[in-house]
Amino acid sequence: MTIREINIPKRTIMTPGPVEVHPRVLRALSYPVLGQFDPAFTEMMNEVMAMLRQLFRTKNNWAFPVDGTSRAGLEAVLASIIRPGDKVLVPIFGRFGYLLAEICERYRADVYTMECPWGEVFAPEDVIREIKRVAPEIVAIVHGETSTGCMQPLEEIGRACRELDVLCVVDAVATIGGTDVNTDEWCLDAVIGGTQKCLSVPSGMAPITFNSRIEKRINERKKVERGIATEEDLKRERERAPIFSNYFDISQLMDYWSPRRLNHHTEATSMLYALREGVRVVLEEGLGERFERHRLHEAALVEGIRAMGLELFAEGRRKLPTVTCVKVPEQIDADLVRNMMLDEFGVEIASSFGPLHGKIWRIGTMGYSCRKENVLFTLAALEAVLIHVGAPVQPGRALQAVLSFYHEKTAVKGGVS
Amino acid sequence: MTIREINIPKRTIMTPGPVEVHPRVLRALSYPVLGQFDPAFTEMMNEVMAMLRQLFRTKNNWAFPVDGTSRAGLEAVLASIIRPGDKVLVPIFGRFGYLLAEICERYRADVYTMECPWGEVFAPEDVIREIKRVAPEIVAIVHGETSTGCMQPLEEIGRACRELDVLCVVDAVATIGGTDVNTDEWCLDAVIGGTQKCLSVPSGMAPITFNSRIEKRINERKKVERGIATEEDLKRERERAPIFSNYFDISQLMDYWSPRRLNHHTEATSMLYALREGVRVVLEEGLGERFERHRLHEAALVEGIRAMGLELFAEGRRKLPTVTCVKVPEQIDADLVRNMMLDEFGVEIASSFGPLHGKIWRIGTMGYSCRKENVLFTLAALEAVLIHVGAPVQPGRALQAVLSFYHEKTAVKGGVS
């Protein structure tokens, strides 16, 4: 059987993920694998844990990847802490809030939701009032909602949860490595990141961190092995709900990621190399510098979008700095524009979900994709296609505005990466 | 913060997985990523499905990877078909049988087990008798049990399940790509493979296939989306058990892997490149030729082990052709020998689990690791370390026996890959 060689077309990927992978990460993926208990590999596991603590800005003992895509990390945390009937409050401001609620339902939580219109975020006091009213065991909330380009402020909510002894679980898939996620200072009990967005690592791993409050709850549910359990163990086990997944059982993942090294799965070797290199790139750049770079190119993109005569969907303080949502001009077929950008320019931007499909385009400025030439080329492609389909844009203005913007910033700061 | 560059030491990996990754697969891992809905990527998804059908020897419509390590594939299939209280029969002949039982328990099946001593397999008629007695909905069984180096014949069991209208789910993680797994002819309803063993792809994906019997059962449990469900839908939904995982919900994975392309997770791009290239290498070699190569190097290894004066743990027809278990000579510290092989020679072999830990070594001959020079170097290292620790081996005989074996085979067949 003859199957053709893989041929990857050249793309400029400006979606909210997956985005372009950093060349150093691509190189790391091609290194030979090691056995999972090879000391050279277990040492790397420990290094990754140390690096993830810095990325999540935490002193938590536990920080490691779950082997699966981002939602595997979300499900691992939620599956490990939700006991059937537990009250979970999920404030929803876009598609990924629904995902959190849906995962909680699968694990038979008593799910309470509150919603605000897509394109807005919650006033923290509204969420806190609802926490007091519902008195949930857990609040599960999205930080950066890529479906609407909005970012929920978490500091007050996290602190309120701590005071009220509620566990606060945060989906930071779209923000980790691109804008501040301050786990400890914001009192977040568990935070789940994604690899394929601002970390510029391929999809397939989900770095998570959680504190001793979460750990305590998980250990209460830990299964004692058949052969070594006493009658009392078994009685206690019957009384408490076990974790209803083997793959996502964080009590077993802790045994694997601790010096005990109890075999659970076989760690995804090459993806761990990639994560290590990706986070290494982030920490070398510096978290503060990296967040500033993300804001710079976001601002440049917004400048160009506006100069073209287009409008933003979500702006101001609620805007997610790593995703920019652009309103599709009336009478313009949003998918036709996207497809033409991909076919003619190799530039990929995203549509959105549900009520926003066809209404907005979503443009990511994430990780390695968040670069000057990508911003310029995306605007050039968008403008050309819009002119081609007869949209009322101001020809030539976007790139001039963006060039001026960069020159001004460069003159002040010196150098734009 | 300065973190050192990754430095991977050179290893000869002769464990039952993860094993050495094929160089072409390592290269594929380093290609730039594509967006998940890029036509160039969705075309690749379809290609992978077509290639997996050939690998699994099936006409099944469904053959795709689950994004997670091998046990993620096992859990996805079991989670999607087990309704609480369903009877599942798990014949156990080693550690990974226990894993199947444990996953089924987590999803609240009524689990029936039968066991045979580690190092043996079941007579098919014994399993069939138990199926008739228990009358389970599902039989879940391991094909190649790496913990004991044994392989369970499945043809009669699969056919009996079909006749009795029982679903037969098979863990072929250790056998797929290394020895025959004949899904359709053996009447297996769902088969789960692993990447990091005979396919020589890194850990992190689990290719699965399943037929319309499994599909029907999964679709009966499919969740209807809130906004479009009628009163009758909701009533029916209340009556039937939903799938208790979002990540492992195969009804949603089918929507993602079908022309509908309904977004579920973001497919693990680089791992999909790796799987595509790994299976491409397998199909180019040819399944028959590849299985023959595995038997050849297994036989060479066994020849050397015996010539050295060591004994096998499981032999004959029940032996797994991709793993050879060797009895540790009396008074010899099994882990000390393994560690010295790794430290001095960079050669990795494995210990075993539970009752067999310290009693046997397990040597894999899998995928790209299954090569003449690896067999020779592993035997040389094992012999030298055993002499060093004072074990009663016959010096020098192993390699001479193996060289003669290969020369003889080469003279007959011409060429040994």
mmCIF file of C-alpha atoms in Angstrom, chain B residues 13 30 63 75 87 94 102 118 134 144 154 166 196 214 218 232 247 267 284 306 330 346 353 358 387 413:
data_model
loop_
_atom_site.group_PDB
_atom_site.id
_atom_site.type_symbol
_atom_site.label_atom_id
_atom_site.label_comp_id
_atom_site.label_asym_id
_atom_site.label_seq_id
_atom_site.Cartn_x
_atom_site.Cartn_y
_atom_site.Cartn_z
ATOM 1 C CA ILE B 13 14.818 0.607 24.821
ATOM 2 C CA SER B 30 8.453 18.267 14.142
ATOM 3 C CA ALA B 63 -11.499 3.787 13.519
ATOM 4 C CA GLU B 75 -11.931 4.017 29.252
ATOM 5 C CA LYS B 87 -22.984 -7.167 33.830
ATOM 6 C CA GLY B 94 -2.354 -10.425 34.587
ATOM 7 C CA GLU B 102 -11.242 -1.405 37.686
ATOM 8 C CA TRP B 118 -0.194 -15.358 36.080
ATOM 9 C CA VAL B 134 -22.947 -15.126 33.894
ATOM 10 C CA GLY B 144 -1.464 -9.373 24.943
ATOM 11 C CA LEU B 154 -9.498 -14.610 21.011
ATOM 12 C CA VAL B 166 -22.550 -10.261 24.032
ATOM 13 C CA GLN B 196 3.964 3.417 22.258
ATOM 14 C CA ILE B 214 -21.214 -0.781 19.651
ATOM 15 C CA ILE B 218 -23.670 4.361 22.169
ATOM 16 C CA GLU B 232 -40.215 13.382 24.604
ATOM 17 C CA TYR B 247 -14.077 13.656 27.300
ATOM 18 C CA GLU B 267 -7.391 17.190 18.025
ATOM 19 C CA GLU B 284 4.441 -0.004 3.933
ATOM 20 C CA ARG B 306 18.508 -20.006 26.600
ATOM 21 C CA GLU B 330 18.047 -17.210 42.431
ATOM 22 C CA GLY B 346 22.069 2.568 28.239
ATOM 23 C CA PHE B 353 4.217 -5.889 38.752
ATOM 24 C CA GLY B 358 11.747 -9.202 41.260
ATOM 25 C CA ILE B 387 28.617 -12.155 35.180
ATOM 26 C CA LYS B 413 15.323 -15.654 3.581
#
